[in-house]
Amino acid sequence: MKSLLPIVTLLTAFALVSCSTTSQVSLDYVPSPGHIQPGPQEFATRPFRDQREMGAMELGTVRTQIGTPLEYVQTKVPVSEVVTNAFGYGLQARQMLTSPRSARYVITGDILDLYCQMLVRPYGYARVRVTVLDSATGQILHSQVYSGERSSSVYIPGSGSPVPLLRDLVSGALQDAVDRALDDSTLRSRLGSPPTQPRPFISI
């Protein structure tokens, strides 16, 4: 009987893997009222490069406590597009976004990490290298890595799918990275545009 245990365990693992599903989610950028720091309308975006060594739309995995994957989480569009859009929305919320033709600066960069996971505790993480270019010359004016992370309490099995929670966590982590980049006093001062006093929040 002892010799059958590894086989039974292996068959159980294969059964769990074969029952795993894939969910697609959208990540949202939601400006925080009262925390937006407006700036000059001189910025445009250029696509961010996905350097995560993961699938273009791969975001994370829900696993059992022994590590067996139960559900895979993906974005509906490539992660490079998700991050580029997030910076666009961040600039728009700060009244800093303009057309590429009239932009003085271009924001682009590299996606180093963007993922969610759940083994015991749901978790989301984002890490992005943000590069600001002079739109006329292509010269790098600023380059720095910004990150964000969010976690939640231990997930209770049977309380529903954890995917919506994971989506919110990784969305929040990405937003934190975007906000830290766009509100960075070093970036603003280097471009000669220190942040102004916050204006009343306007929904976009």
PDB file of C-alpha atoms in Angstrom:
ATOM      1  CA  MET A   1       0.000   0.000   0.000  1.00  0.00           C
ATOM      2  CA  LYS A   2       2.858   2.390   0.759  1.00  0.00           C
ATOM      3  CA  SER A   3       4.062   2.165  -2.819  1.00  0.00           C
ATOM      4  CA  LEU A   4       0.657   3.364  -4.020  1.00  0.00           C
ATOM      5  CA  LEU A   5       0.698   6.598  -2.013  1.00  0.00           C
ATOM      6  CA  PRO A   6       3.032   8.540  -4.345  1.00  0.00           C
ATOM      7  CA  ILE A   7       0.924   7.441  -7.320  1.00  0.00           C
ATOM      8  CA  VAL A   8      -2.310   8.512  -5.637  1.00  0.00           C
ATOM      9  CA  THR A   9      -0.787  11.860  -4.680  1.00  0.00           C
ATOM     10  CA  LEU A  10       0.456  12.395  -8.224  1.00  0.00           C
ATOM     11  CA  LEU A  11      -2.919  11.504  -9.732  1.00  0.00           C
ATOM     12  CA  THR A  12      -4.648  13.895  -7.309  1.00  0.00           C
ATOM     13  CA  ALA A  13      -2.290  16.713  -8.323  1.00  0.00           C
ATOM     14  CA  PHE A  14      -2.932  16.035 -12.008  1.00  0.00           C
ATOM     15  CA  ALA A  15      -6.679  16.046 -11.357  1.00  0.00           C
ATOM     16  CA  LEU A  16      -6.447  19.449  -9.646  1.00  0.00           C
ATOM     17  CA  VAL A  17      -4.348  20.892 -12.475  1.00  0.00           C
ATOM     18  CA  SER A  18      -6.768  19.568 -15.083  1.00  0.00           C
ATOM     19  CA  CYS A  19      -9.624  21.282 -13.205  1.00  0.00           C
ATOM     20  CA  SER A  20      -7.852  24.653 -13.067  1.00  0.00           C
ATOM     21  CA  THR A  21      -9.482  27.561 -14.864  1.00  0.00           C
ATOM     22  CA  THR A  22      -8.376  30.870 -16.353  1.00  0.00           C
ATOM     23  CA  SER A  23      -9.970  34.236 -15.525  1.00  0.00           C
ATOM     24  CA  GLN A  24      -9.408  37.473 -17.401  1.00  0.00           C
ATOM     25  CA  VAL A  25      -9.558  40.767 -15.524  1.00  0.00           C
ATOM     26  CA  SER A  26      -9.306  44.479 -16.226  1.00  0.00           C
ATOM     27  CA  LEU A  27      -7.076  46.668 -14.071  1.00  0.00           C
ATOM     28  CA  ASP A  28      -8.396  50.094 -13.139  1.00  0.00           C
ATOM     29  CA  TYR A  29      -6.754  53.410 -12.307  1.00  0.00           C
ATOM     30  CA  VAL A  30      -9.021  55.315  -9.893  1.00  0.00           C
ATOM     31  CA  PRO A  31      -7.743  58.785  -8.882  1.00  0.00           C
ATOM     32  CA  SER A  32      -7.913  59.500  -5.152  1.00  0.00           C
ATOM     33  CA  PRO A  33      -9.867  62.721  -4.494  1.00  0.00           C
ATOM     34  CA  GLY A  34      -7.744  65.330  -2.746  1.00  0.00           C
ATOM     35  CA  HIS A  35      -4.453  63.562  -3.444  1.00  0.00           C
ATOM     36  CA  ILE A  36      -3.914  64.556  -7.081  1.00  0.00           C
ATOM     37  CA  GLN A  37      -1.087  67.039  -7.731  1.00  0.00           C
ATOM     38  CA  PRO A  38      -1.779  68.858 -11.023  1.00  0.00           C
ATOM     39  CA  GLY A  39       1.097  69.876 -13.262  1.00  0.00           C
ATOM     40  CA  PRO A  40       1.806  71.406 -16.661  1.00  0.00           C
ATOM     41  CA  GLN A  41       0.018  69.955 -19.681  1.00  0.00           C
ATOM     42  CA  GLU A  42       3.228  68.918 -21.437  1.00  0.00           C
ATOM     43  CA  PHE A  43       3.310  65.098 -21.319  1.00  0.00           C
ATOM     44  CA  ALA A  44       2.485  62.227 -23.634  1.00  0.00           C
ATOM     45  CA  THR A  45       3.043  58.490 -23.225  1.00  0.00           C
ATOM     46  CA  ARG A  46       4.913  55.919 -25.272  1.00  0.00           C
ATOM     47  CA  PRO A  47       4.378  52.152 -24.862  1.00  0.00           C
ATOM     48  CA  PHE A  48       6.088  50.561 -21.876  1.00  0.00           C
ATOM     49  CA  ARG A  49       8.180  47.438 -22.517  1.00  0.00           C
ATOM     50  CA  ASP A  50       7.195  44.256 -20.718  1.00  0.00           C
ATOM     51  CA  GLN A  51      10.381  42.814 -19.176  1.00  0.00           C
ATOM     52  CA  ARG A  52       8.718  40.379 -16.757  1.00  0.00           C
ATOM     53  CA  GLU A  53       9.674  37.147 -18.549  1.00  0.00           C
ATOM     54  CA  MET A  54       6.030  36.100 -18.361  1.00  0.00           C
ATOM     55  CA  GLY A  55       3.282  35.762 -20.931  1.00  0.00           C
ATOM     56  CA  ALA A  56       2.101  39.058 -22.398  1.00  0.00           C
ATOM     57  CA  MET A  57      -1.234  38.823 -20.539  1.00  0.00           C
ATOM     58  CA  GLU A  58      -0.172  36.599 -17.646  1.00  0.00           C
ATOM     59  CA  LEU A  59      -0.841  38.147 -14.243  1.00  0.00           C
ATOM     60  CA  GLY A  60      -0.840  35.483 -11.534  1.00  0.00           C
ATOM     61  CA  THR A  61      -2.023  32.221 -10.064  1.00  0.00           C
ATOM     62  CA  VAL A  62      -4.346  31.052  -7.317  1.00  0.00           C
ATOM     63  CA  ARG A  63      -2.775  28.039  -5.605  1.00  0.00           C
ATOM     64  CA  THR A  64      -3.637  25.565  -2.897  1.00  0.00           C
ATOM     65  CA  GLN A  65      -1.610  25.587   0.299  1.00  0.00           C
ATOM     66  CA  ILE A  66       0.638  22.893  -1.195  1.00  0.00           C
ATOM     67  CA  GLY A  67       1.235  25.025  -4.289  1.00  0.00           C
ATOM     68  CA  THR A  68      -1.058  23.321  -6.784  1.00  0.00           C
ATOM     69  CA  PRO A  69      -2.504  25.874  -9.263  1.00  0.00           C
ATOM     70  CA  LEU A  70      -6.285  26.199  -9.130  1.00  0.00           C
ATOM     71  CA  GLU A  71      -6.883  29.289 -11.237  1.00  0.00           C
ATOM     72  CA  TYR A  72      -4.801  31.407 -13.576  1.00  0.00           C
ATOM     73  CA  VAL A  73      -5.343  35.163 -13.780  1.00  0.00           C
ATOM     74  CA  GLN A  74      -4.760  37.076 -17.004  1.00  0.00           C
ATOM     75  CA  THR A  75      -5.338  40.604 -18.248  1.00  0.00           C
ATOM     76  CA  LYS A  76      -7.726  41.173 -21.159  1.00  0.00           C
ATOM     77  CA  VAL A  77      -5.089  43.113 -23.106  1.00  0.00           C
ATOM     78  CA  PRO A  78      -1.271  42.877 -22.983  1.00  0.00           C
ATOM     79  CA  VAL A  79       0.274  44.083 -19.731  1.00  0.00           C
ATOM     80  CA  SER A  80       2.355  46.622 -21.677  1.00  0.00           C
ATOM     81  CA  GLU A  81      -0.892  48.260 -22.783  1.00  0.00           C
ATOM     82  CA  VAL A  82      -2.331  48.115 -19.249  1.00  0.00           C
ATOM     83  CA  VAL A  83       0.641  49.972 -17.755  1.00  0.00           C
ATOM     84  CA  THR A  84       0.866  52.524 -20.583  1.00  0.00           C
ATOM     85  CA  ASN A  85      -2.842  53.277 -20.158  1.00  0.00           C
ATOM     86  CA  ALA A  86      -2.438  53.615 -16.385  1.00  0.00           C
ATOM     87  CA  PHE A  87       0.200  56.316 -16.847  1.00  0.00           C
ATOM     88  CA  GLY A  88      -2.016  58.010 -19.419  1.00  0.00           C
ATOM     89  CA  TYR A  89      -4.934  58.071 -16.976  1.00  0.00           C
ATOM     90  CA  GLY A  90      -2.627  59.302 -14.224  1.00  0.00           C
ATOM     91  CA  LEU A  91      -1.439  62.187 -16.389  1.00  0.00           C
ATOM     92  CA  GLN A  92      -4.988  62.971 -17.454  1.00  0.00           C
ATOM     93  CA  ALA A  93      -6.177  63.076 -13.836  1.00  0.00           C
ATOM     94  CA  ARG A  94      -3.412  65.612 -13.127  1.00  0.00           C
ATOM     95  CA  GLN A  95      -4.308  67.680 -16.221  1.00  0.00           C
ATOM     96  CA  MET A  96      -0.816  66.945 -17.550  1.00  0.00           C
ATOM     97  CA  LEU A  97      -1.688  64.875 -20.644  1.00  0.00           C
ATOM     98  CA  THR A  98      -1.472  66.404 -24.098  1.00  0.00           C
ATOM     99  CA  SER A  99      -1.199  65.127 -27.666  1.00  0.00           C
ATOM    100  CA  PRO A 100       2.128  63.585 -28.803  1.00  0.00           C
ATOM    101  CA  ARG A 101       2.590  66.406 -31.334  1.00  0.00           C
ATOM    102  CA  SER A 102       2.491  69.145 -28.700  1.00  0.00           C
ATOM    103  CA  ALA A 103       4.155  67.220 -25.858  1.00  0.00           C
ATOM    104  CA  ARG A 104       7.379  68.560 -24.407  1.00  0.00           C
ATOM    105  CA  TYR A 105       8.053  65.334 -22.513  1.00  0.00           C
ATOM    106  CA  VAL A 106       7.373  61.638 -23.140  1.00  0.00           C
ATOM    107  CA  ILE A 107       6.852  59.079 -20.388  1.00  0.00           C
ATOM    108  CA  THR A 108       7.781  55.470 -21.129  1.00  0.00           C
ATOM    109  CA  GLY A 109       9.809  52.722 -19.445  1.00  0.00           C
ATOM    110  CA  ASP A 110      10.042  49.065 -18.500  1.00  0.00           C
ATOM    111  CA  ILE A 111       7.659  46.813 -16.590  1.00  0.00           C
ATOM    112  CA  LEU A 112       9.881  44.857 -14.217  1.00  0.00           C
ATOM    113  CA  ASP A 113       7.094  43.217 -12.185  1.00  0.00           C
ATOM    114  CA  LEU A 114       3.323  43.155 -12.269  1.00  0.00           C
ATOM    115  CA  TYR A 115       1.627  40.171 -10.727  1.00  0.00           C
ATOM    116  CA  CYS A 116      -0.838  38.867  -8.197  1.00  0.00           C
ATOM    117  CA  GLN A 117      -0.707  35.638  -6.265  1.00  0.00           C
ATOM    118  CA  MET A 118      -2.518  33.715  -3.597  1.00  0.00           C
ATOM    119  CA  LEU A 119      -1.031  30.853  -1.667  1.00  0.00           C
ATOM    120  CA  VAL A 120      -2.327  31.772   1.776  1.00  0.00           C
ATOM    121  CA  ARG A 121      -2.462  35.570   1.685  1.00  0.00           C
ATOM    122  CA  PRO A 122      -3.728  37.441  -1.420  1.00  0.00           C
ATOM    123  CA  TYR A 123      -1.005  39.757  -2.741  1.00  0.00           C
ATOM    124  CA  GLY A 124      -0.386  42.206  -5.591  1.00  0.00           C
ATOM    125  CA  TYR A 125       2.898  43.790  -6.647  1.00  0.00           C
ATOM    126  CA  ALA A 126       4.067  46.268  -9.284  1.00  0.00           C
ATOM    127  CA  ARG A 127       7.570  47.534 -10.111  1.00  0.00           C
ATOM    128  CA  VAL A 128       8.155  49.840 -13.065  1.00  0.00           C
ATOM    129  CA  ARG A 129      11.194  51.702 -14.369  1.00  0.00           C
ATOM    130  CA  VAL A 130       9.856  55.088 -15.480  1.00  0.00           C
ATOM    131  CA  THR A 131      11.820  57.056 -18.062  1.00  0.00           C
ATOM    132  CA  VAL A 132      11.062  60.645 -19.054  1.00  0.00           C
ATOM    133  CA  LEU A 133      12.353  61.747 -22.459  1.00  0.00           C
ATOM    134  CA  ASP A 134      12.704  65.109 -24.121  1.00  0.00           C
ATOM    135  CA  SER A 135      10.228  64.684 -26.976  1.00  0.00           C
ATOM    136  CA  ALA A 136      12.311  66.788 -29.372  1.00  0.00           C
ATOM    137  CA  THR A 137      15.706  65.161 -28.836  1.00  0.00           C
ATOM    138  CA  GLY A 138      14.942  61.802 -27.203  1.00  0.00           C
ATOM    139  CA  GLN A 139      17.345  62.660 -24.377  1.00  0.00           C
ATOM    140  CA  ILE A 140      16.675  60.883 -21.080  1.00  0.00           C
ATOM    141  CA  LEU A 141      15.791  63.488 -18.463  1.00  0.00           C
ATOM    142  CA  HIS A 142      14.782  61.170 -15.635  1.00  0.00           C
ATOM    143  CA  SER A 143      14.837  57.418 -14.995  1.00  0.00           C
ATOM    144  CA  GLN A 144      13.896  55.719 -11.748  1.00  0.00           C
ATOM    145  CA  VAL A 145      12.204  52.545 -10.492  1.00  0.00           C
ATOM    146  CA  TYR A 146       8.895  52.903  -8.637  1.00  0.00           C
ATOM    147  CA  SER A 147       6.966  50.134  -6.930  1.00  0.00           C
ATOM    148  CA  GLY A 148       3.738  49.400  -5.113  1.00  0.00           C
ATOM    149  CA  GLU A 149       2.410  46.427  -3.201  1.00  0.00           C
ATOM    150  CA  ARG A 150      -0.824  45.532  -1.495  1.00  0.00           C
ATOM    151  CA  SER A 151      -1.989  42.494   0.446  1.00  0.00           C
ATOM    152  CA  SER A 152      -5.093  41.323   2.235  1.00  0.00           C
ATOM    153  CA  SER A 153      -5.975  39.082   5.140  1.00  0.00           C
ATOM    154  CA  VAL A 154      -5.838  35.321   4.813  1.00  0.00           C
ATOM    155  CA  TYR A 155      -8.380  34.046   2.302  1.00  0.00           C
ATOM    156  CA  ILE A 156     -11.059  31.711   3.689  1.00  0.00           C
ATOM    157  CA  PRO A 157     -11.714  28.753   1.353  1.00  0.00           C
ATOM    158  CA  GLY A 158     -15.344  28.554   0.318  1.00  0.00           C
ATOM    159  CA  SER A 159     -15.931  32.294   0.668  1.00  0.00           C
ATOM    160  CA  GLY A 160     -16.060  32.801  -3.101  1.00  0.00           C
ATOM    161  CA  SER A 161     -13.546  33.329  -5.865  1.00  0.00           C
ATOM    162  CA  PRO A 162     -10.446  35.278  -4.775  1.00  0.00           C
ATOM    163  CA  VAL A 163      -9.921  36.658  -8.299  1.00  0.00           C
ATOM    164  CA  PRO A 164     -11.848  39.940  -7.784  1.00  0.00           C
ATOM    165  CA  LEU A 165      -9.788  40.600  -4.650  1.00  0.00           C
ATOM    166  CA  LEU A 166      -6.544  39.830  -6.469  1.00  0.00           C
ATOM    167  CA  ARG A 167      -7.586  42.163  -9.292  1.00  0.00           C
ATOM    168  CA  ASP A 168      -8.193  44.986  -6.809  1.00  0.00           C
ATOM    169  CA  LEU A 169      -4.868  44.370  -5.069  1.00  0.00           C
ATOM    170  CA  VAL A 170      -2.755  44.371  -8.222  1.00  0.00           C
ATOM    171  CA  SER A 171      -4.708  47.371  -9.583  1.00  0.00           C
ATOM    172  CA  GLY A 172      -3.943  49.231  -6.364  1.00  0.00           C
ATOM    173  CA  ALA A 173      -0.280  48.239  -6.464  1.00  0.00           C
ATOM    174  CA  LEU A 174       0.039  49.539 -10.028  1.00  0.00           C
ATOM    175  CA  GLN A 175      -1.754  52.760  -9.132  1.00  0.00           C
ATOM    176  CA  ASP A 176       0.608  53.298  -6.194  1.00  0.00           C
ATOM    177  CA  ALA A 177       3.600  52.942  -8.527  1.00  0.00           C
ATOM    178  CA  VAL A 178       2.056  55.362 -11.052  1.00  0.00           C
ATOM    179  CA  ASP A 179       1.203  57.930  -8.370  1.00  0.00           C
ATOM    180  CA  ARG A 180       4.669  57.764  -6.829  1.00  0.00           C
ATOM    181  CA  ALA A 181       6.243  58.349 -10.210  1.00  0.00           C
ATOM    182  CA  LEU A 182       4.020  61.210 -11.365  1.00  0.00           C
ATOM    183  CA  ASP A 183       4.062  62.969  -7.976  1.00  0.00           C
ATOM    184  CA  ASP A 184       7.795  62.484  -7.400  1.00  0.00           C
ATOM    185  CA  SER A 185       9.173  65.869  -6.327  1.00  0.00           C
ATOM    186  CA  THR A 186      12.575  64.972  -7.799  1.00  0.00           C
ATOM    187  CA  LEU A 187      11.045  64.299 -11.210  1.00  0.00           C
ATOM    188  CA  ARG A 188       8.980  67.478 -11.096  1.00  0.00           C
ATOM    189  CA  SER A 189      11.853  69.711 -10.018  1.00  0.00           C
ATOM    190  CA  ARG A 190      14.211  68.191 -12.564  1.00  0.00           C
ATOM    191  CA  LEU A 191      11.747  69.128 -15.306  1.00  0.00           C
ATOM    192  CA  GLY A 192      11.312  72.603 -13.883  1.00  0.00           C
ATOM    193  CA  SER A 193       7.667  72.004 -12.987  1.00  0.00           C
ATOM    194  CA  PRO A 194       7.145  71.637  -9.221  1.00  0.00           C
ATOM    195  CA  PRO A 195       3.692  70.349  -8.227  1.00  0.00           C
ATOM    196  CA  THR A 196       1.020  72.953  -7.676  1.00  0.00           C
ATOM    197  CA  GLN A 197      -1.553  72.926  -4.922  1.00  0.00           C
ATOM    198  CA  PRO A 198      -4.233  70.256  -5.400  1.00  0.00           C
ATOM    199  CA  ARG A 199      -7.305  71.432  -7.265  1.00  0.00           C
ATOM    200  CA  PRO A 200     -10.863  70.180  -6.729  1.00  0.00           C
ATOM    201  CA  PHE A 201     -11.244  66.597  -7.950  1.00  0.00           C
ATOM    202  CA  ILE A 202     -12.773  66.163 -11.396  1.00  0.00           C
ATOM    203  CA  SER A 203     -14.009  62.740 -12.425  1.00  0.00           C
ATOM    204  CA  ILE A 204     -12.608  61.454 -15.734  1.00  0.00           C
TER     205      ILE A 204
END
